[in-house]
Coordinates of C-alpha atoms in Angstrom, one line a residue:
Chain A
M1 CA 0.7 -13.3 63.5
K2 CA 2.9 -14.8 65.9
K3 CA 0.0 -17.3 67.1
S4 CA 1.6 -20.8 67.5
S5 CA 3.6 -19.3 70.2
I6 CA 0.1 -18.7 72.1
S7 CA -0.3 -20.4 75.3
N8 CA -3.2 -22.6 75.6
N9 CA -4.5 -20.3 78.9
V10 CA -4.0 -17.3 76.3
I11 CA -6.4 -19.2 73.8
R12 CA -8.8 -20.6 76.7
R13 CA -9.9 -16.6 77.8
L14 CA -10.3 -16.1 74.0
P15 CA -14.1 -16.6 74.5
R16 CA -14.9 -15.3 77.3
Y17 CA -13.5 -12.2 76.6
L18 CA -15.9 -12.2 73.6
R19 CA -18.7 -12.9 76.1
K20 CA -17.8 -10.2 78.1
L21 CA -17.8 -8.0 74.8
D22 CA -21.0 -9.1 73.4
D23 CA -22.9 -8.3 77.2
L24 CA -20.9 -5.0 77.1
A25 CA -22.2 -4.2 73.3
Y26 CA -25.7 -5.8 74.7
H27 CA -25.7 -3.3 77.5
G28 CA -24.9 -0.2 75.1
I29 CA -21.3 -0.1 75.8
D30 CA -18.7 0.8 73.6
R31 CA -15.9 1.7 75.1
I32 CA -14.1 0.1 77.9
S33 CA -10.7 0.8 79.7
S34 CA -8.5 -2.6 80.4
G35 CA -8.7 -1.5 84.3
E36 CA -12.7 -1.4 84.0
L37 CA -12.7 -4.7 81.8
G38 CA -10.2 -6.5 83.9
K39 CA -12.3 -5.2 87.3
Q40 CA -15.4 -7.7 85.7
M41 CA -13.6 -10.2 84.3
G42 CA -11.7 -10.7 87.8
L43 CA -8.1 -9.9 85.6
T44 CA -5.1 -7.4 86.2
P45 CA -5.6 -4.8 83.6
S46 CA -1.5 -6.0 82.8
Q47 CA -2.9 -9.5 82.3
I48 CA -5.4 -8.7 79.6
R49 CA -2.9 -6.1 77.7
Q50 CA -0.4 -8.9 77.9
D51 CA -3.3 -11.7 75.9
F52 CA -4.5 -9.0 73.6
S53 CA -0.6 -8.0 73.0
C54 CA 0.1 -11.8 71.2
F55 CA -1.9 -10.8 68.3
G56 CA -1.4 -7.0 67.8
E57 CA -2.6 -3.8 69.2
F58 CA -5.8 -3.3 69.6
G59 CA -6.7 -1.1 72.7
Q60 CA -5.3 2.6 72.1
Q61 CA -3.2 4.3 74.8
G62 CA -6.0 6.1 77.0
Y63 CA -8.7 5.2 75.4
G64 CA -9.3 2.2 75.9
Y65 CA -11.0 -0.7 73.7
N66 CA -13.4 -0.5 71.0
V67 CA -15.6 -3.3 72.3
E68 CA -17.1 -3.8 68.6
G69 CA -13.6 -3.3 67.3
L70 CA -12.1 -5.7 69.7
R71 CA -14.9 -8.1 69.6
Y72 CA -14.5 -8.5 65.6
E73 CA -10.8 -8.7 65.9
I74 CA -11.2 -12.3 69.0
S75 CA -13.9 -13.5 66.5
N76 CA -11.9 -13.7 63.6
I77 CA -9.0 -15.1 65.9
L78 CA -11.4 -17.8 66.9
G79 CA -11.9 -18.6 63.5
M80 CA -15.6 -17.3 63.6
K81 CA -15.6 -15.8 60.0
N82 CA -14.3 -19.2 58.5
G83 CA -17.5 -20.5 58.0
Y84 CA -16.6 -24.2 59.5
S85 CA -19.3 -27.0 58.7
I86 CA -20.3 -29.1 61.3
I87 CA -21.8 -33.0 61.5
M88 CA -23.5 -33.9 64.9
V89 CA -22.5 -37.3 65.0
G90 CA -25.3 -39.4 67.9
V91 CA -28.6 -38.3 68.3
G92 CA -29.4 -39.7 71.9
N93 CA -30.9 -36.6 74.7
L94 CA -27.4 -34.8 74.4
G95 CA -27.3 -34.6 70.5
H96 CA -30.9 -34.1 70.0
A97 CA -30.5 -30.9 73.3
L98 CA -27.4 -29.8 71.3
L99 CA -29.2 -29.6 67.5
E100 CA -32.2 -27.8 69.4
N101 CA -31.1 -25.5 71.8
F102 CA -27.3 -24.6 70.9
G103 CA -27.1 -22.4 67.9
F104 CA -24.5 -23.1 66.0
E105 CA -24.6 -20.2 63.4
K106 CA -24.5 -18.1 65.9
Y107 CA -21.0 -18.7 66.1
G108 CA -20.6 -18.9 62.7
F109 CA -20.8 -22.6 62.1
Q110 CA -22.7 -24.3 59.3
I111 CA -24.2 -27.1 60.8
L112 CA -25.3 -29.8 57.8
A113 CA -26.2 -33.4 58.9
A114 CA -26.6 -35.2 62.0
F115 CA -26.2 -39.2 61.9
D116 CA -27.6 -41.9 64.3
V117 CA -27.8 -46.2 63.7
R118 CA -30.9 -46.1 65.1
A119 CA -33.6 -46.8 62.1
E120 CA -36.3 -44.9 63.9
L121 CA -34.5 -41.9 63.4
I122 CA -33.0 -42.1 60.4
G123 CA -34.7 -39.7 57.8
T124 CA -36.3 -37.5 60.0
T125 CA -35.4 -34.0 61.5
I126 CA -34.3 -31.9 64.7
A127 CA -34.4 -28.7 64.0
D128 CA -34.2 -28.8 60.3
I129 CA -30.7 -31.0 60.2
P130 CA -31.5 -34.2 58.6
I131 CA -30.6 -37.2 60.4
Y132 CA -29.0 -40.1 58.4
D133 CA -27.3 -43.4 58.4
G134 CA -24.6 -43.5 60.5
A135 CA -22.8 -45.9 58.3
I136 CA -22.8 -43.1 55.3
Q137 CA -20.8 -40.7 57.8
A138 CA -17.4 -41.1 56.1
D139 CA -18.6 -41.2 52.6
F140 CA -20.5 -37.8 53.7
I141 CA -17.5 -35.9 55.8
R142 CA -15.2 -37.0 51.9
E143 CA -18.0 -35.4 49.6
N144 CA -19.2 -32.3 51.8
D145 CA -15.2 -31.6 53.1
V146 CA -16.6 -31.6 56.6
D147 CA -14.4 -29.6 59.2
I148 CA -16.0 -30.4 62.5
A149 CA -18.0 -33.5 64.4
V150 CA -19.6 -32.9 67.3
L151 CA -19.3 -36.5 69.1
A152 CA -22.0 -37.6 71.1
V153 CA -22.2 -41.3 70.7
P154 CA -22.7 -43.6 74.4
K155 CA -19.6 -44.4 75.6
R156 CA -18.5 -47.7 74.8
M157 CA -18.8 -46.5 70.4
A158 CA -16.7 -43.2 71.0
K159 CA -13.2 -44.9 70.0
E160 CA -15.0 -46.9 67.0
V161 CA -16.7 -44.2 65.6
A162 CA -14.2 -41.5 66.4
Q163 CA -11.8 -43.9 63.8
N164 CA -14.7 -43.6 61.1
L165 CA -14.9 -39.9 61.2
V166 CA -10.8 -39.5 61.6
D167 CA -11.2 -42.4 58.5
G168 CA -13.3 -40.2 56.7
G169 CA -11.0 -37.2 56.6
I170 CA -12.8 -35.2 59.7
K171 CA -10.2 -32.1 60.6
A172 CA -11.5 -31.6 64.5
I173 CA -13.7 -33.4 66.9
W174 CA -15.4 -31.8 69.5
N175 CA -15.7 -34.7 72.0
F176 CA -18.6 -34.9 74.6
T177 CA -18.1 -38.8 75.8
N178 CA -16.0 -37.8 78.2
I179 CA -13.5 -40.9 77.1
E180 CA -9.9 -40.6 76.1
L181 CA -10.6 -40.5 72.1
E182 CA -6.5 -41.7 71.9
I183 CA -6.9 -40.6 67.9
K184 CA -3.5 -41.5 66.1
D185 CA -3.6 -38.8 63.5
P186 CA -1.6 -35.7 64.9
D187 CA -4.0 -33.1 62.3
V188 CA -6.9 -34.4 64.4
I189 CA -7.7 -31.2 66.7
V190 CA -9.5 -32.9 69.4
E191 CA -11.3 -31.0 72.5
D192 CA -13.1 -33.0 74.7
I193 CA -15.8 -31.5 76.9
H194 CA -15.7 -32.0 80.6
F195 CA -18.7 -31.6 82.3
S196 CA -17.4 -32.9 85.7
D197 CA -15.0 -29.6 85.6
S198 CA -17.2 -27.4 85.5
L199 CA -19.1 -29.0 89.1
L200 CA -16.1 -29.9 90.8
V201 CA -15.0 -26.2 90.3
L202 CA -18.2 -25.4 92.4
S203 CA -18.1 -28.1 94.5
Y204 CA -14.8 -26.7 95.5
Y205 CA -16.5 -23.1 96.3
L206 CA -19.4 -24.6 98.1
S207 CA -16.7 -26.1 100.3
E208 CA -14.6 -23.1 101.0
L209 CA -17.9 -21.1 101.7
T210 CA -19.4 -23.8 103.9
N211 CA -15.5 -23.7 105.8
K212 CA -15.8 -20.1 106.4
E213 CA -19.4 -20.1 108.2
T214 CA -18.4 -23.5 110.1
A215 CA -15.1 -21.2 111.0
E216 CA -17.2 -17.9 111.7
D217 CA -19.9 -20.0 113.8
D218 CA -17.3 -20.9 116.8
Chain B
M1 CA -5.7 -23.9 104.9
K2 CA -4.9 -20.3 102.4
K3 CA -7.5 -21.4 100.7
S4 CA -9.5 -17.6 100.2
S5 CA -6.3 -16.3 98.9
I6 CA -5.8 -19.0 96.0
S7 CA -6.7 -17.9 92.2
N8 CA -9.5 -18.9 90.5
N9 CA -6.9 -20.4 87.2
V10 CA -5.3 -22.2 89.7
I11 CA -8.4 -23.9 91.3
R12 CA -10.0 -24.7 87.4
R13 CA -6.6 -26.8 86.6
L14 CA -7.6 -28.9 90.1
P15 CA -10.0 -31.1 88.0
R16 CA -7.7 -31.1 85.6
Y17 CA -5.1 -32.8 87.9
L18 CA -7.7 -35.2 89.4
R19 CA -8.5 -36.6 85.8
K20 CA -5.2 -36.9 84.8
L21 CA -4.3 -38.8 88.1
D22 CA -7.0 -41.0 87.6
D23 CA -5.8 -42.0 83.6
L24 CA -2.7 -42.7 85.7
A25 CA -3.6 -44.9 88.7
Y26 CA -6.2 -46.7 85.7
H27 CA -2.3 -47.6 84.1
G28 CA -0.9 -48.6 86.9
I29 CA 1.4 -45.9 87.3
D30 CA 1.5 -45.1 91.4
R31 CA 4.6 -42.4 91.2
I32 CA 5.3 -39.4 89.2
S33 CA 7.4 -36.6 88.9
S34 CA 6.4 -33.2 88.4
G35 CA 8.3 -33.2 85.6
E36 CA 6.5 -36.4 83.7
L37 CA 3.3 -35.0 85.3
G38 CA 4.3 -31.2 83.5
K39 CA 4.9 -32.8 80.1
Q40 CA 2.0 -35.4 79.7
M41 CA -0.2 -31.5 80.6
G42 CA 1.3 -29.0 79.2
L43 CA 2.2 -27.8 81.9
T44 CA 5.7 -27.0 83.7
P45 CA 6.9 -28.4 86.9
S46 CA 7.2 -25.1 88.3
Q47 CA 4.2 -24.0 88.4
I48 CA 2.5 -27.7 88.7
R49 CA 4.9 -27.4 92.0
Q50 CA 3.2 -23.7 92.7
D51 CA -0.4 -25.0 92.3
F52 CA 0.3 -26.8 94.8
S53 CA 2.1 -25.6 97.8
C54 CA -1.1 -23.3 98.3
F55 CA -2.3 -26.2 99.8
G56 CA 0.5 -27.6 101.7
E57 CA 3.2 -29.8 100.7
F58 CA 2.2 -32.9 98.6
G59 CA 5.5 -34.2 96.9
Q60 CA 9.0 -35.7 98.4
Q61 CA 11.7 -33.8 97.1
G62 CA 13.4 -36.4 95.1
Y63 CA 10.2 -38.8 94.8
G64 CA 7.8 -37.0 93.2
Y65 CA 4.3 -37.6 93.8
N66 CA 2.0 -40.7 95.2
V67 CA -0.7 -40.8 92.6
E68 CA -3.3 -42.5 95.2
G69 CA -2.5 -39.8 97.8
L70 CA -2.2 -37.1 95.6
R71 CA -5.9 -38.2 93.6
Y72 CA -7.1 -38.0 97.6
E73 CA -5.8 -34.4 98.8
I74 CA -7.2 -33.0 95.5
S75 CA -10.7 -34.9 96.0
N76 CA -10.8 -33.9 99.2
I77 CA -10.0 -30.3 98.6
L78 CA -12.6 -30.0 95.5
G79 CA -15.1 -31.0 98.3
M80 CA -15.7 -34.5 96.7
K81 CA -16.0 -36.0 100.7
N82 CA -18.8 -34.2 101.5
G83 CA -21.9 -35.7 100.1
Y84 CA -23.0 -32.9 98.6
S85 CA -26.5 -33.3 97.3
I86 CA -27.7 -32.4 94.3
I87 CA -31.0 -32.0 92.4
M88 CA -31.6 -31.8 88.8
V89 CA -34.0 -29.2 87.9
G90 CA -36.0 -29.2 84.0
V91 CA -35.5 -32.6 82.5
G92 CA -35.7 -31.9 78.7
N93 CA -33.2 -33.3 76.5
L94 CA -29.8 -31.9 78.5
G95 CA -31.3 -32.6 81.9
H96 CA -32.3 -36.1 80.3
A97 CA -28.8 -37.0 79.3
L98 CA -27.1 -35.6 82.6
L99 CA -29.6 -37.7 84.8
E100 CA -28.6 -41.0 82.4
N101 CA -24.9 -40.6 81.9
F102 CA -23.3 -38.6 84.1
G103 CA -23.0 -40.4 86.8
F104 CA -22.7 -38.1 89.5
E105 CA -22.3 -40.8 92.5
K106 CA -18.6 -41.2 91.0
Y107 CA -17.7 -37.8 92.1
G108 CA -19.4 -38.1 95.6
F109 CA -22.5 -36.2 95.4
Q110 CA -25.7 -37.7 95.6
I111 CA -29.1 -36.7 93.8
L112 CA -31.9 -36.8 95.5
A113 CA -34.4 -35.7 92.8
A114 CA -35.5 -34.1 89.6
F115 CA -38.2 -31.4 89.1
D116 CA -40.5 -30.5 85.5
V117 CA -43.4 -28.4 84.8
R118 CA -44.5 -31.1 82.4
A119 CA -47.4 -33.2 83.7
E120 CA -46.7 -35.9 81.6
L121 CA -43.0 -35.7 83.7
I122 CA -44.5 -35.6 86.9
G123 CA -44.3 -39.5 88.7
T124 CA -42.3 -40.9 86.5
T125 CA -38.2 -41.5 87.6
I126 CA -35.5 -41.4 85.2
A127 CA -32.3 -43.7 85.5
D128 CA -34.1 -44.9 88.7
I129 CA -34.3 -40.1 90.1
P130 CA -38.3 -39.6 90.7
I131 CA -39.4 -36.5 88.7
Y132 CA -41.3 -34.2 91.1
D133 CA -43.8 -31.3 90.4
G134 CA -41.7 -28.0 89.9
A135 CA -44.1 -26.3 92.4
I136 CA -42.7 -27.9 95.3
Q137 CA -39.6 -27.6 94.4
A138 CA -38.4 -24.8 97.3
D139 CA -40.2 -26.1 99.7
F140 CA -38.4 -29.7 98.6
I141 CA -34.9 -27.8 98.8
R142 CA -36.0 -26.3 102.3
E143 CA -36.6 -29.5 103.6
N144 CA -34.1 -32.2 102.5
D145 CA -31.1 -29.2 102.9
V146 CA -30.5 -29.5 99.4
D147 CA -27.1 -28.1 99.0
I148 CA -26.8 -27.9 94.5
A149 CA -29.5 -27.2 91.7
V150 CA -28.7 -28.2 87.8
L151 CA -30.6 -25.7 86.1
A152 CA -31.4 -27.4 82.6
V153 CA -34.4 -25.7 82.2
P154 CA -35.4 -23.7 78.7
K155 CA -33.7 -20.3 78.7
R156 CA -36.9 -18.2 79.0
M157 CA -37.7 -20.0 82.4
A158 CA -34.0 -19.4 83.6
K159 CA -33.8 -16.2 85.8
E160 CA -37.4 -17.0 87.5
V161 CA -36.3 -20.9 88.0
A162 CA -32.8 -19.8 89.5
Q163 CA -34.9 -16.9 91.8
N164 CA -37.3 -19.5 93.2
L165 CA -34.5 -22.2 93.7
V166 CA -32.6 -19.4 95.5
D167 CA -35.9 -18.8 97.4
G168 CA -36.2 -22.2 98.6
G169 CA -32.5 -21.4 100.2
I170 CA -30.0 -23.1 97.2
K171 CA -26.7 -22.9 97.9
A172 CA -25.4 -23.1 94.4
I173 CA -26.6 -23.3 91.3
W174 CA -24.9 -24.8 88.4
N175 CA -26.0 -23.1 85.3
F176 CA -27.0 -24.8 81.9
T177 CA -28.9 -22.1 80.4
N178 CA -26.2 -20.2 79.4
I179 CA -28.3 -17.1 80.7
E180 CA -26.2 -14.8 83.2
L181 CA -28.8 -15.1 86.2
E182 CA -28.3 -12.5 88.0
I183 CA -28.5 -13.6 91.3
K184 CA -28.7 -11.0 94.0
D185 CA -27.7 -13.4 96.9
P186 CA -23.7 -12.8 97.4
D187 CA -23.5 -16.6 99.4
V188 CA -24.9 -18.7 96.5
I189 CA -22.4 -19.3 94.3
V190 CA -23.0 -19.7 90.4
E191 CA -21.4 -21.7 87.8
D192 CA -22.1 -21.6 84.0
I193 CA -21.4 -23.8 82.0
H194 CA -20.6 -22.4 78.5
F195 CA -20.4 -25.0 75.9
S196 CA -19.6 -22.4 73.4
D197 CA -16.1 -21.7 74.9
S198 CA -15.0 -25.2 74.8
L199 CA -16.0 -24.9 70.6
L200 CA -14.3 -22.0 70.2
V201 CA -11.3 -22.6 71.2
L202 CA -12.0 -26.2 68.8
S203 CA -12.6 -23.6 66.2
Y204 CA -9.3 -21.3 67.0
Y205 CA -6.6 -24.4 66.4
L206 CA -8.8 -25.7 63.8
S207 CA -7.7 -22.1 62.5
E208 CA -4.4 -22.3 63.2
L209 CA -3.9 -25.8 61.7
T210 CA -5.5 -23.9 57.9
N211 CA -2.9 -20.9 58.3
K212 CA -0.3 -22.9 58.7
E213 CA -0.7 -25.7 55.5
T214 CA -2.1 -22.9 53.5
A215 CA 1.8 -21.3 54.6
E216 CA 3.5 -24.6 53.7
D217 CA 1.7 -24.6 50.2
D218 CA 2.9 -21.2 49.6

């Protein structure tokens, strides 16, 4: 594997490929050319071949890609076969929504428990996931060798709770707080999810459309 | 403006630049070179210059970029000065979380109302936003010339509600349902937000880290 030299842009395209392949499989398509795949995803065939060449040879010249095979390879590259364990930290509206609707298992993750500091939540369950006292989360991480914490606490608590997760030995934090966590340990992976990035892209295209219509009216 | 030829990849980097510039301004930095900006963002200086050259000339040779000036230009390009109006469609846990925490106004959007079909919610407010009966949302869009709908309804209702929004004349849908909406009208902009893309990138890096550690142990 020549993984470590692979650019972040290539990595970020992998989940998109996976979604497209799921969609193709769902529609009963079992083979696709790089040309057709590119057309459907807004990428050039050469970009697709280049992306996949980072990980080995997936296609067969002239035959295109086997949809199931490629799906299997990409899901492996993304670590979906590793069965990473997850805890949810913070069960406000967002944490609640993620527990009920996200479907962690679908991507190969195991969700073990959720944590909150509010007494009325502790001891209850959401979507069969037990909610424990946030005070014991670091111990829980240590005892269960938890891989990933989903951070969905209020902004004002974000840094303190993140440090507590790191102290417990968490390996990765999926950060929904929109706060820069500033984790000192370089071996802890932090992936921030920024809703605003997506809304601003929408706003750009809306603005472009409006400009076009105005130009046509002139 | 040569907007329409600009690649989606460049557009998707603009909100990231904006976040970085906000961060720089917050830390009192008023000027930055493309080299330093690139270093902080994991991009090459030439990629940064190329990205910005799509929109005109923002920097001055040898002086770098003015942080406030560049922030202003990018926020304009992203349509943040247009004051787009927004409605929230679906006030479950996710819609509730977005209304309370997202801060649409911070990005220049005006959030007008929310809609749900559950009788116990209709007539109440969340974060001062009134919740109306979903049955009247198409009329509301027409009467108020609403630009953007945030779609946060359960999956099973996603397509039907989306069609109702389009019938009302919505211009853009920010789609949180993880369902492919299949809108026929090419002038309606749909931006899907896929939480899983972000978690799978985290999973990739975690997997890479584990492989590295295993290799070192051998």
